[in-house]
Tab-separated table of C-alpha atoms and ligand atoms in Angstrom:
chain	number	residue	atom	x	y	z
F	612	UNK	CA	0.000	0.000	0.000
F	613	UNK	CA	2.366	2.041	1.020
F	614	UNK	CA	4.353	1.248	-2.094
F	615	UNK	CA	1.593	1.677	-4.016
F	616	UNK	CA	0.850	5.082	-2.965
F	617	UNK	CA	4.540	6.524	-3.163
F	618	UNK	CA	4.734	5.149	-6.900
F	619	UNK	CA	0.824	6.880	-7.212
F	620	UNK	CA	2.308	9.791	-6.120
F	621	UNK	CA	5.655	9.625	-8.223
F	622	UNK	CA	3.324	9.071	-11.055
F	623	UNK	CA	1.407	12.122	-10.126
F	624	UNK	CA	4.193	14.554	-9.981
F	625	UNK	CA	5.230	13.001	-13.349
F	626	UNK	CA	1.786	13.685	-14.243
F	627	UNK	CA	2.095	17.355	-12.632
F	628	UNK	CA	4.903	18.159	-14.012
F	629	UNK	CA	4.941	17.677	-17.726
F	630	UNK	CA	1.086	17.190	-18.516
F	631	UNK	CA	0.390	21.162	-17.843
F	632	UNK	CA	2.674	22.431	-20.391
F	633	UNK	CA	1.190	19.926	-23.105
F	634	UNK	CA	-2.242	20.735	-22.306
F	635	UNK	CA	-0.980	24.295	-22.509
F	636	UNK	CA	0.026	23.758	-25.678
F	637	UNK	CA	-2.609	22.191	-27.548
F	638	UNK	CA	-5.077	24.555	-25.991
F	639	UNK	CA	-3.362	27.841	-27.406
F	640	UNK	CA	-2.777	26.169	-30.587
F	641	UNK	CA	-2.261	23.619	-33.148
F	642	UNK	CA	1.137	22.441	-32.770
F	643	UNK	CA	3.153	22.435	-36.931
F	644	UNK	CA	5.715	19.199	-37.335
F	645	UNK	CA	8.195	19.486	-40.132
F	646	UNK	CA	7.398	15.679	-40.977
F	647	UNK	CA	3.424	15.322	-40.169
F	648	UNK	CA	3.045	13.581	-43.361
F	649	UNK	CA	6.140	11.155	-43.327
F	650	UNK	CA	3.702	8.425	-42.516
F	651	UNK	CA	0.247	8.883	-44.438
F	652	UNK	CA	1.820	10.591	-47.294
F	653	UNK	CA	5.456	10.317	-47.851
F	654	UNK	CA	4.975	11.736	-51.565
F	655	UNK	CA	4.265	14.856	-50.294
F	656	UNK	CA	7.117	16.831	-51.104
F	657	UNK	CA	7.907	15.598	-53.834
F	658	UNK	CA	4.564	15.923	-55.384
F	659	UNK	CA	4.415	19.448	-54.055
F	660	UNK	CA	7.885	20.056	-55.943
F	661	UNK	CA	6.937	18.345	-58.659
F	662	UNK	CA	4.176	20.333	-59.730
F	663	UNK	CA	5.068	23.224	-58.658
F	664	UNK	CA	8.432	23.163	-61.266
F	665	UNK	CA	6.134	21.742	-63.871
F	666	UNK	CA	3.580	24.839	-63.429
F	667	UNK	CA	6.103	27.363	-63.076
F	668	UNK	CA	8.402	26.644	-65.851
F	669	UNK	CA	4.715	26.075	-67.993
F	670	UNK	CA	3.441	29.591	-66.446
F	671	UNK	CA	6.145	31.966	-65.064
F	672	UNK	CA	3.831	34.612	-63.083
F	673	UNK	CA	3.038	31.330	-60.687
F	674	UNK	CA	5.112	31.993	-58.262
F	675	UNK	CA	4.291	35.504	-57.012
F	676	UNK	CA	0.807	34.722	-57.794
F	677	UNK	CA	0.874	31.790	-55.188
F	678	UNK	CA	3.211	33.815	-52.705
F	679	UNK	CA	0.232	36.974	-52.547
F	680	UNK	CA	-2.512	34.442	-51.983
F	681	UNK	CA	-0.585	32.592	-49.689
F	682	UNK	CA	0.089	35.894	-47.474
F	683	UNK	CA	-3.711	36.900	-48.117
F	684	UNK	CA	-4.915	33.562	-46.756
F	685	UNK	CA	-2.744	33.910	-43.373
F	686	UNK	CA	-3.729	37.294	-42.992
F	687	UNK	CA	-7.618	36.006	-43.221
F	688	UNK	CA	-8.585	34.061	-40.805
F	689	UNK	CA	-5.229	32.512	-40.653
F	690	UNK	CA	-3.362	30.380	-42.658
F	691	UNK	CA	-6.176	27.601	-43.390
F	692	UNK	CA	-7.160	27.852	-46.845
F	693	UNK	CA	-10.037	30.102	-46.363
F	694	UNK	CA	-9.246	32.142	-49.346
F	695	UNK	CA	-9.129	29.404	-51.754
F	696	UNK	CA	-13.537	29.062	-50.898
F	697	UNK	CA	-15.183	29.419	-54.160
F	698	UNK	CA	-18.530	31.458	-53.340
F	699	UNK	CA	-21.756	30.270	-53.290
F	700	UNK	CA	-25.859	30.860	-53.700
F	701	UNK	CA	-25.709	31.215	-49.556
F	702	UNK	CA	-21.738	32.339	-49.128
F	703	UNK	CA	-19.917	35.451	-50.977
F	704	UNK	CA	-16.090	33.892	-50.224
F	705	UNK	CA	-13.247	36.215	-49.128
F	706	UNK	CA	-11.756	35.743	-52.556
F	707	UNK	CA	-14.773	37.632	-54.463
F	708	UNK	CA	-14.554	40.404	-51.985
F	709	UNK	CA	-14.411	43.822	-53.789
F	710	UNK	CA	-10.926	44.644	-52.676
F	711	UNK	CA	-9.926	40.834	-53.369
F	712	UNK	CA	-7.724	42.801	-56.067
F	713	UNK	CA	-7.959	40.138	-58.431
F	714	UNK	CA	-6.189	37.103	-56.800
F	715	UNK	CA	-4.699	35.892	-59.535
F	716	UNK	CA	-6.113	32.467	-60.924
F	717	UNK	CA	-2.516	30.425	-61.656
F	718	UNK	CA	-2.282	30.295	-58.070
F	719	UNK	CA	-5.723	29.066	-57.395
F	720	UNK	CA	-4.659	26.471	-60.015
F	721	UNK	CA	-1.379	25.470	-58.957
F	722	UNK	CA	-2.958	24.162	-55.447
F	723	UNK	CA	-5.923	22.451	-57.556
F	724	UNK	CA	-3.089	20.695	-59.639
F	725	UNK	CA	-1.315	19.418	-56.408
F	726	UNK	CA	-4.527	18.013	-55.013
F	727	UNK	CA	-5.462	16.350	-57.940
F	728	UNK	CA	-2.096	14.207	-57.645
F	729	UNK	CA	-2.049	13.742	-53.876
F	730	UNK	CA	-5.583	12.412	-53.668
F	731	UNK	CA	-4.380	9.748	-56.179
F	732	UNK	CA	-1.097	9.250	-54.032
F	733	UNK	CA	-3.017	9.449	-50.851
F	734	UNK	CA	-6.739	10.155	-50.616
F	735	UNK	CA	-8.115	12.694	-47.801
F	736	UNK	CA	-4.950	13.067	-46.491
F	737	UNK	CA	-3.348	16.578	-47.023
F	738	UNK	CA	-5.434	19.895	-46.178
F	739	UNK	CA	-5.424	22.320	-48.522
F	740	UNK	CA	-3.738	25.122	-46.237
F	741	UNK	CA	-0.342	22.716	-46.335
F	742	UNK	CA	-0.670	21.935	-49.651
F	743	UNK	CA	-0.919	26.408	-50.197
F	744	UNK	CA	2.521	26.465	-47.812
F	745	UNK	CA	4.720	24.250	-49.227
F	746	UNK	CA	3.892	24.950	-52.892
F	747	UNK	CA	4.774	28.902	-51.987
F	748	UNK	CA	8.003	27.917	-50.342
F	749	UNK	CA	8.943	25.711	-53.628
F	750	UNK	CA	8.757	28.571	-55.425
F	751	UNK	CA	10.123	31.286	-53.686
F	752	UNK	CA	13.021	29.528	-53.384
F	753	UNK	CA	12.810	28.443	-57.397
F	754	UNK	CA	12.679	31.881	-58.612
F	755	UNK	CA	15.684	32.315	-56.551
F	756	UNK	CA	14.790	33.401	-53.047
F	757	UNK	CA	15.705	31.738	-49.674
F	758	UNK	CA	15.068	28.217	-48.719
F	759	UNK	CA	12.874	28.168	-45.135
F	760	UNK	CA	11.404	25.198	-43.460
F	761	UNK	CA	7.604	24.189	-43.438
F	762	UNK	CA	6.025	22.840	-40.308
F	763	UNK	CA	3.032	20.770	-41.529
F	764	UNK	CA	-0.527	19.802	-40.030
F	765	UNK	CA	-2.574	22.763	-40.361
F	766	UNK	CA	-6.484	21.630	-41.114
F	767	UNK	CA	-8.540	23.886	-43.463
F	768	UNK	CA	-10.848	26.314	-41.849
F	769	UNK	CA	-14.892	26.087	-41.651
F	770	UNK	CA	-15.340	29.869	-42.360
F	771	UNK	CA	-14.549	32.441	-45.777
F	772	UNK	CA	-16.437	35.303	-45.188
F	773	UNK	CA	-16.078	38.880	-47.916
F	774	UNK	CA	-17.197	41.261	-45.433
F	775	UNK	CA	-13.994	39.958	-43.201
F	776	UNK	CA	-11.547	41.073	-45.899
F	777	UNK	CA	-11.814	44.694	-45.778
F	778	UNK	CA	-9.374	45.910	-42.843
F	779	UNK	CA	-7.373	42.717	-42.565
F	780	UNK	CA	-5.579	43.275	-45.719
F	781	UNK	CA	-2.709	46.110	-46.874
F	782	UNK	CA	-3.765	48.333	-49.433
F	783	UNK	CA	-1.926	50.749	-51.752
F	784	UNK	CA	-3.105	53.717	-50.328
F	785	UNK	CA	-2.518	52.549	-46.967
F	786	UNK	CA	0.257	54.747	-44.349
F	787	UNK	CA	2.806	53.040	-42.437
F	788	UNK	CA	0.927	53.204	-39.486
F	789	UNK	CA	-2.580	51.538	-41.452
F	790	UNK	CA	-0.436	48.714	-42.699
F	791	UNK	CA	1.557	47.877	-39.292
F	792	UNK	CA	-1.696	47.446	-37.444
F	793	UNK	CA	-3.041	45.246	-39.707
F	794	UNK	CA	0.804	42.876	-39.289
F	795	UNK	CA	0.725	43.575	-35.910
F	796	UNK	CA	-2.658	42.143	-35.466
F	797	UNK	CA	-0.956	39.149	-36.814
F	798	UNK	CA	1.919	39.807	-34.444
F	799	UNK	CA	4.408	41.167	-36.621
F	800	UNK	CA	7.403	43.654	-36.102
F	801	UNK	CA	7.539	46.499	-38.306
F	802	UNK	CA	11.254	44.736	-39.791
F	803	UNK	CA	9.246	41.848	-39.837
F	804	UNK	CA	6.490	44.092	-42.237
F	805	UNK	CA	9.613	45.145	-44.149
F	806	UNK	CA	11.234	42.362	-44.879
F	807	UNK	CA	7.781	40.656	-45.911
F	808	UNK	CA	6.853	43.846	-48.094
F	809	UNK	CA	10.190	42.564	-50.183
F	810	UNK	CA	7.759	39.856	-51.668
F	811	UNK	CA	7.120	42.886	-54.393
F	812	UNK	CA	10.632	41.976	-55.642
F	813	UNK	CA	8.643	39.427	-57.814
F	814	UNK	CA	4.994	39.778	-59.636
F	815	UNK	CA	2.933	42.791	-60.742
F	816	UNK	CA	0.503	45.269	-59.986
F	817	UNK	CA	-2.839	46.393	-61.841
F	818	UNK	CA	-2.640	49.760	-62.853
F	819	UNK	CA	-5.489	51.169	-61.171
F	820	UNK	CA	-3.809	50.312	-58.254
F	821	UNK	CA	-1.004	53.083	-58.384
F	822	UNK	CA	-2.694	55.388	-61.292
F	823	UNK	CA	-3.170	58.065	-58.930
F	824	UNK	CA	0.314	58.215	-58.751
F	825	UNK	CA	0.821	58.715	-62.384
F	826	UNK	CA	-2.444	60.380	-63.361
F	827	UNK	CA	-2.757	62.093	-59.809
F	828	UNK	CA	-3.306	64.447	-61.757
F	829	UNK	CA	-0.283	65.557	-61.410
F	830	UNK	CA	2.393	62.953	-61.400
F	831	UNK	CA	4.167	61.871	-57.931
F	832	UNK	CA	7.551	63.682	-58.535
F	833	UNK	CA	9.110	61.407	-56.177
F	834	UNK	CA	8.265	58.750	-58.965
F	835	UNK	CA	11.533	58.206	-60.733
F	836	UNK	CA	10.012	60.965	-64.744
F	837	UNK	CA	11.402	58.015	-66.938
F	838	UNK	CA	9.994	55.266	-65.042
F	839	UNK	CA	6.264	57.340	-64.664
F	840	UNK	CA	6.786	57.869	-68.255
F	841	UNK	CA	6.770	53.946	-68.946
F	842	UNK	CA	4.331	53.562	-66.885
F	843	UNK	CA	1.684	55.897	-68.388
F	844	UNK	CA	2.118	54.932	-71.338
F	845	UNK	CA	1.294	51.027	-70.431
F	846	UNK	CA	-1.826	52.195	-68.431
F	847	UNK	CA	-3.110	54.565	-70.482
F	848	UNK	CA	-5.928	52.583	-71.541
F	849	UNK	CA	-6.166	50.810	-67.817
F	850	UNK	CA	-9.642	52.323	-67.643
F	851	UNK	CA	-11.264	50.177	-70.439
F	852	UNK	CA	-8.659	47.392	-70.240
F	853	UNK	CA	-8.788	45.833	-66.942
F	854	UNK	CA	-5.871	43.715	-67.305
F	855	UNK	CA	-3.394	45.997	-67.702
F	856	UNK	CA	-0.342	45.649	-65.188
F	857	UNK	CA	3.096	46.588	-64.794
F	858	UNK	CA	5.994	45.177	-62.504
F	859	UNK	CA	6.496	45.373	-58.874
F	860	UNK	CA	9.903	45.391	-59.124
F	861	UNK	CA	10.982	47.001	-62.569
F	862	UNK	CA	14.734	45.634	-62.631
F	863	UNK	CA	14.568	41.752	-61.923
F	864	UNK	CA	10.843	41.406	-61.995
F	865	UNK	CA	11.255	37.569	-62.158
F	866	UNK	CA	13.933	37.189	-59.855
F	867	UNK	CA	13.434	36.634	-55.608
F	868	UNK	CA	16.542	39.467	-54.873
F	869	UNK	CA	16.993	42.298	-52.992
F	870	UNK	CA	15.902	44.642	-55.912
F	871	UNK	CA	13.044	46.090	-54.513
F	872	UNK	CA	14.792	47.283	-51.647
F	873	UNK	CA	17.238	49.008	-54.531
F	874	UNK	CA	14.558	50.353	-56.512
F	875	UNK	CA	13.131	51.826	-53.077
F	876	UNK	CA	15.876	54.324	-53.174
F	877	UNK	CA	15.753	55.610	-56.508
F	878	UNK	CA	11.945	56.581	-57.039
F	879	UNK	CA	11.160	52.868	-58.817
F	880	UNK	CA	9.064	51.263	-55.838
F	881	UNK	CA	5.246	51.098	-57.345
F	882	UNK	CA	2.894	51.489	-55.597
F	883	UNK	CA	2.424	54.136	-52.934
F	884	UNK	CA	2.541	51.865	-50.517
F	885	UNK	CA	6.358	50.273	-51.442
F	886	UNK	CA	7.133	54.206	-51.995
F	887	UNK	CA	6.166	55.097	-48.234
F	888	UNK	CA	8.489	52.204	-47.177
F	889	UNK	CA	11.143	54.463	-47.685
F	890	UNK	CA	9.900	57.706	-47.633
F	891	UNK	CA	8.856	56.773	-43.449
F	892	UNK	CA	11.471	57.422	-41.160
F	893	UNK	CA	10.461	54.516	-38.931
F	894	UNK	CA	10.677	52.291	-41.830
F	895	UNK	CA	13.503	53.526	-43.941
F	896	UNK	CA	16.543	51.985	-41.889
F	897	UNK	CA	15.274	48.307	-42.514
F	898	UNK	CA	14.758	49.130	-46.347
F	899	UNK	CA	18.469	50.627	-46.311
F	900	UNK	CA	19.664	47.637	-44.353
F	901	UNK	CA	18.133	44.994	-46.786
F	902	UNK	CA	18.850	47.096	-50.216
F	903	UNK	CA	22.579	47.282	-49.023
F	904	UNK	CA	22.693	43.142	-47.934
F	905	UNK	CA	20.675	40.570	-49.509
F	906	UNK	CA	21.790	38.385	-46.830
F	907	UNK	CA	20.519	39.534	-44.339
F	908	UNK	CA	17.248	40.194	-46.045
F	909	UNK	CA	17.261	36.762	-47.230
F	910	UNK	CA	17.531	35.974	-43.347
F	911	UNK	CA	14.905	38.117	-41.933
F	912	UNK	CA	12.400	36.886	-45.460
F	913	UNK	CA	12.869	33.561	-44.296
F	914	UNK	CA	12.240	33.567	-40.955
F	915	UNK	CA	8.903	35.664	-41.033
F	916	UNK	CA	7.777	33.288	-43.447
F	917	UNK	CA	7.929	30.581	-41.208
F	918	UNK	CA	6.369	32.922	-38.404
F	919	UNK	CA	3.578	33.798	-41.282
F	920	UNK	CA	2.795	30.168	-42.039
F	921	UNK	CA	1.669	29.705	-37.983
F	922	UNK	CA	-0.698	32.670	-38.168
F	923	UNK	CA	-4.028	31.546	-36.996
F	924	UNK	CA	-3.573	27.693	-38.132
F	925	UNK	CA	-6.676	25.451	-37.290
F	926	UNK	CA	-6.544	21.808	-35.842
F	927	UNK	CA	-9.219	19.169	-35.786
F	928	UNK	CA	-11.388	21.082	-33.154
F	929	UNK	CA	-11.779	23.814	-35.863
F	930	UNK	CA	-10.874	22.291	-39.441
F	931	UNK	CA	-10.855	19.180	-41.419
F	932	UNK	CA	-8.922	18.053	-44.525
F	933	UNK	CA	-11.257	19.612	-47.858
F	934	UNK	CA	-11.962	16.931	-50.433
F	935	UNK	CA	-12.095	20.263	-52.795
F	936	UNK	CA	-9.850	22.999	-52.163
F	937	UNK	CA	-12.748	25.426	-53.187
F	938	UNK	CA	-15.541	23.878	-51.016
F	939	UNK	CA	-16.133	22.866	-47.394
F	940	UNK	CA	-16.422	19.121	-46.882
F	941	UNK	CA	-19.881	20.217	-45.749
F	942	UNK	CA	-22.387	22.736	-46.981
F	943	UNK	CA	-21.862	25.340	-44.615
F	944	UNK	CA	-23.569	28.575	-44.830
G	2287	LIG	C1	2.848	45.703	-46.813
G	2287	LIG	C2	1.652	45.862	-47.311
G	2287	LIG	C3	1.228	45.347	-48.654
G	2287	LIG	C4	0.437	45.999	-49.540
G	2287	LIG	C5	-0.178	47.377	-49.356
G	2287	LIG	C6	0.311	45.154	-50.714
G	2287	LIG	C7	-0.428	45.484	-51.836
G	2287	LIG	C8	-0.358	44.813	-53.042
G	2287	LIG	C9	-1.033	45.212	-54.241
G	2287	LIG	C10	-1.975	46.399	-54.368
G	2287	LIG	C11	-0.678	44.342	-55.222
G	2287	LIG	C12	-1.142	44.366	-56.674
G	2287	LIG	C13	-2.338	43.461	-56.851
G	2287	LIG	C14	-2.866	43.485	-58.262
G	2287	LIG	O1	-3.128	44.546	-58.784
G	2287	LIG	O2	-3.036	42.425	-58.866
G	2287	LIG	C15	0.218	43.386	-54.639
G	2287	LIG	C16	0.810	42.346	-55.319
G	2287	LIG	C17	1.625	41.416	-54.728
G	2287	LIG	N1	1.877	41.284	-53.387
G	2287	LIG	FE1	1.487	42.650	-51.953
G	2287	LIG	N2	1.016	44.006	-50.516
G	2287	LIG	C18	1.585	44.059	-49.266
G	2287	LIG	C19	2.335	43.070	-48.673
G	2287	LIG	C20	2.685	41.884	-49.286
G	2287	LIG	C21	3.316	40.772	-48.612
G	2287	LIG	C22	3.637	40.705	-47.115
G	2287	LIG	C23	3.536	39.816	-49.556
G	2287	LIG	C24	4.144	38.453	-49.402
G	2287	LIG	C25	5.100	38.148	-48.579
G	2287	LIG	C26	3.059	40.340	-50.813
G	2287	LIG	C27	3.169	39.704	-52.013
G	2287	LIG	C28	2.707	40.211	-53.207
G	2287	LIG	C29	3.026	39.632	-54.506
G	2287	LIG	C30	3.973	38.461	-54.739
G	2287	LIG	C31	2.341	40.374	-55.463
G	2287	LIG	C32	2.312	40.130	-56.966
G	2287	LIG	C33	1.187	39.177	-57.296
G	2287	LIG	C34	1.167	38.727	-58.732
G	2287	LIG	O3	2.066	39.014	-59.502
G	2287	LIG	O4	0.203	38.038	-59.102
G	2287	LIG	N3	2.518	41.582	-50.600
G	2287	LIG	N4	0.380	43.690	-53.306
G	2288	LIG	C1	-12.687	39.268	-57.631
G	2288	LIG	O1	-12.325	37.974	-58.099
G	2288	LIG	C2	-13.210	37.405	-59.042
G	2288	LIG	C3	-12.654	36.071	-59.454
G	2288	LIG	O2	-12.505	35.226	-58.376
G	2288	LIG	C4	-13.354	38.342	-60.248
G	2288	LIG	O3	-14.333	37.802	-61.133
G	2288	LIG	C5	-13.780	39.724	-59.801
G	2288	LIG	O4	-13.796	40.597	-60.886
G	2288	LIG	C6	-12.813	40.247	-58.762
G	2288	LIG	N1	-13.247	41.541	-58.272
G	2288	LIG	C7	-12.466	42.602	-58.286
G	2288	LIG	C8	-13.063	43.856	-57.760
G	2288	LIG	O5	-11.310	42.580	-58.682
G	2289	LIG	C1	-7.976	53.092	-50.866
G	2289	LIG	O1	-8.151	52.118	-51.875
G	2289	LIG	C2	-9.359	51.375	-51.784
G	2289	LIG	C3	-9.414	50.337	-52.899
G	2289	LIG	O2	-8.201	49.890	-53.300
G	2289	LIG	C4	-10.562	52.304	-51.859
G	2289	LIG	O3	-11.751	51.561	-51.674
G	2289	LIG	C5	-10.452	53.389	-50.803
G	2289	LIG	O4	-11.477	54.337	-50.972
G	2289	LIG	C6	-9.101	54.093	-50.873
G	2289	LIG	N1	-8.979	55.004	-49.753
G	2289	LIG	C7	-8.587	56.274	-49.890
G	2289	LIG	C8	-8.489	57.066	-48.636
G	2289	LIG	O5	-8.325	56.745	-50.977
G	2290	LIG	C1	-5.838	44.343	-72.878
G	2290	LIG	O1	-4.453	44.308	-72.623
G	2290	LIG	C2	-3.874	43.020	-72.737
G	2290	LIG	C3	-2.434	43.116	-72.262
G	2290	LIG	O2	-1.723	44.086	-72.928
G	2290	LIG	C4	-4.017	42.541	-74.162
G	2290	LIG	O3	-3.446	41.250	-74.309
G	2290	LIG	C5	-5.487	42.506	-74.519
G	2290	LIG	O4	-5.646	42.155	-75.879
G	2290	LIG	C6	-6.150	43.857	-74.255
G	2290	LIG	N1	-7.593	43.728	-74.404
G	2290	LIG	C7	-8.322	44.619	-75.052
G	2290	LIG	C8	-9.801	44.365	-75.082
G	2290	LIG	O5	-7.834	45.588	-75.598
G	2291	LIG	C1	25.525	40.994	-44.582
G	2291	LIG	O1	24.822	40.343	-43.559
G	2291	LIG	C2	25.379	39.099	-43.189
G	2291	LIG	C3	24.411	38.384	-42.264
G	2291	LIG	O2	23.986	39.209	-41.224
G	2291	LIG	C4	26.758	39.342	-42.613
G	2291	LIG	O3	27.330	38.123	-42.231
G	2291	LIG	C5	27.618	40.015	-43.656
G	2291	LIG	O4	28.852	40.361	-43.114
G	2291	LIG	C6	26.926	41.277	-44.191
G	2291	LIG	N1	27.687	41.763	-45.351
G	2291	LIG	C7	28.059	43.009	-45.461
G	2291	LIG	C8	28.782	43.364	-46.699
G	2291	LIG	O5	27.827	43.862	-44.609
C-alpha cells in the first residue's frame, strides 16, 4: 500500500509536471511538425515540388501569384485555406470580396493541380492550407529566393467570409501606421512588415492600383520621370482594359533578390505603398539595411515566413482536410 501510494504519487508529480505544459500547448494552438506527413503521405514533397516546377516553368507569373494568396490567406482568418472558398448561392467567399484585387487564378490552379495528384497518391490526407505552404516555399526559393522550413498539419478552416476582408488586408493607399496594425494584429514587427513587403521583388501590380500616382493628376515627382513615363504609357488605356499591369519590381521582376529594396531608393518602388516604405522614417533603416545586404534580407524573409505560415492555423477542433480545395467538406452557410 504504502508502495503503491509513493509510486501513485511519483506518477502524479510526473503527471504534474509535464502534462500542464502539453495541455498548454494544444489549448493555445495547433502544434506544426516538419514531418506530419512522413507516414500517411510520404509523396508529399515531392509531389508538391513536382508540380510546382512543372507549373512554373509552364506559367512563369506562378510563383508571385501563389506567394500573394498565400500571405492573403494567413492574414484572413489565418493560414487555413479560407481564401481558396469558391462562393456560393448562400456564401460570398473572401476571394470575391471587392478589394480581393484580383487574386490571380494560376495560383488558385497550382494548389488544384497538387490536389489532384495527392488524392491519387493518398486520398483525404493533405489539407489544402499545407498543400498552399509548401507549394509557396517551392517557389520562392525556385525563382531564386531563400530556402525556409515548413512545419506541416494545419487543417482547413470552416469559415470564408467577404465582409472579413476589408481591414485585414494592406492596401496601396494605406500609411505606415494603417499597414503595421493590420501585421501587428498578426503579431508582426515592423522589420518583420519590411522584410515581408520585399515579396514585391517578384509579380505585378494592376494599374489602377497606383494610377493616382501617375495620373494624380499631377504625377508623384518622387516617382523616378522616366519610369512614370513607362508607366503611363502602359496604363493609359487601364480604364477600359482591366488587365493591364506593370511590374512590382521594374529591374529583376522575375527574380526573388533584394531589388526592390534598390529600386526603393531611386523613385522605382510602385505602388504608394512600397514608396512610403522608404519615404517613413520609422521604416527607412530596414529598407536601407536589406537594399545594401541581400543576406541579411534573405535571413529576416525567411524567418517571417515561417512565423507567417503559424498565423491563426486550425486543428481538428476547428478544421478538417477539404476533399475540394474550393468547397467545405460540408455545406456550410
Ligand atoms: C505591406 C503591405 C502590402 C500591400 C499594401 C500590398 C499590396 C499589393 C497590391 C496592391 C498588389 C497588386 C495586386 C494586383 O493589382 O493584382 C500586390 C501584389 C503582390 N503582393 Fe502585396 N502588398 C503588401 C504586402 C505583401 C506581402 C507581405 C507579400 C508576401 C510576402 C506580398 C506579395 C505580393 C506579390 C507576390 C504580389 C504580386 C502578385 C502577382 O504578380 O500576381 N505583398 N500587393
Ligand atoms: C474578384 O475575383 C473574381 C474572381 O474570383 C473576379 O471575377 C472579380 O472581378 C474580382 N473583383 C475585383 C473587384 O477585382
Ligand atoms: C484606398 O483604396 C481602396 C481600394 O483599393 C478604396 O476603396 C479606398 O477608398 C481608398 N482610400 C482612400 C483614402 O483613398
Ligand atoms: C488588354 O491588354 C492586354 C495586355 O496588354 C491585351 O493582351 C489585350 O488584348 C487587351 N484587351 C483589349 C480588349 O484591348
Ligand atoms: C551581410 O549580412 C550578413 C548576415 O547578417 C553578414 O554576415 C555580412 O557580413 C553582411 N555583409 C556586409 C557586406 O555587410
Amino acid at each position: 500500500m504504502k508502495a503503491t501510494m509513493s509510486s501513485f504519487l511519483s506518477l502524479l508529480s510526473v503527471v504534474l509536471l509535464f502534462v500542464p505544459p502539453i495541455l498548454t500547448a494544444l489549448e493555445t494552438e495547433t502544434s506544426l511538425t516538419k514531418d506530419y506527413y512522413q507516414k500517411t503521405c510520404p509523396d508529399f514533397g515531392k509531389i508538391v515540388r513536382e508540380t510546382v516546377t512543372t507549373k512554373q516553368s509552364q506559367q512563369p507569373t506562378t510563383a508571385a501569384g501563389t506567394l500573394r494568396l498565400f500571405f492573403h490567406d494567413c492574414f484572413l482568418e489565418g493560414c487555413d485555406a479560407s481564401v481558396l472558398i469558391a462562393t456560393n448561392t448562400f456564401n460570398k467567399a473572401e476571394r470575391d470580396d471587392d478589394l480581393n484585387e484580383s487574386l490571380p487564378g494560376d495560383a488558385f490552379d497550382i494548389v488544384t493541380r497538387i490536389k489532384t495528384a495527392l488524392e491519387l497518391s493518398c486520398p483525404g490526407v493533405v489539407s489544402c492550407a499545407d498543400i498552399l505552404a509548401q507549394s509557396t516555399r517551392d517557389l520562392v526559393t525556385m525563382i531564386g529566393g531563400p530556402f525556409y522550413e515548413v512545419k506541416l498539419g494545419r487543417k482547413d478552416g470552416f469559415e470564408s467570409k467577404a465582409h472579413k476582408v476589408k481591414g485585414n488586408i494592406p492596401l496601396a493607399n494605406h500609411t505606415v501606421q494603417d499597414m503595421m496594425s493590420i501585421f501587428q494584429k498578426n503579431g508582426f514587427t515592423l522589420r518583420e512588415m519590411v522584410a515581408l513587403s520585399g515579396g514585391h521583388t517578384v509579380g505585378f501590380s494592376h494599374c489602377k492600383e497606383f494610377s493616382s500616382r501617375i495620373f494624380g493628376p499631377q504625377t508623384d515627382p518622387e516617382l523616378d520621370a522616366k519610369f512614370a513615363g513607362v508607366l503611363k504609357n502602359l496604363c493609359k488605356d487601364y480604364q477600359v482594359n482591366k488587365t493591364m499591369a506593370a511590374f512590382l519590381d521594374p529591374v529583376t521582376p522575375g527574380k526573388f533578390d533584394n531589388m526592390y529594396f534598390k529600386n526603393l531608393r531611386r523613385g522605382l518602388g510602385l505602388l504608394a505603398s512600397d514608396h512610403i516604405l522608404f519615404k517613413d522614417k520609422s521604416t527607412r533603416p530596414f529598407v536601407e539595411l536589406y537594399a545594401n545586404n541581400q543576406t541579411v534580407f534573405f535571413e529576416d524573409f525567411a524567418r517571417a515566413m515561417e512565423k507567417l505560415g503559424t498565423v491563426g492555423v486550425k486543428g481538428d477542433k476547428d478544421g478538417e482536410v477539404r476533399r475540394r480545395c474550393d468547397h467545405f467538406n460540408k455545406l456550410n452557410v
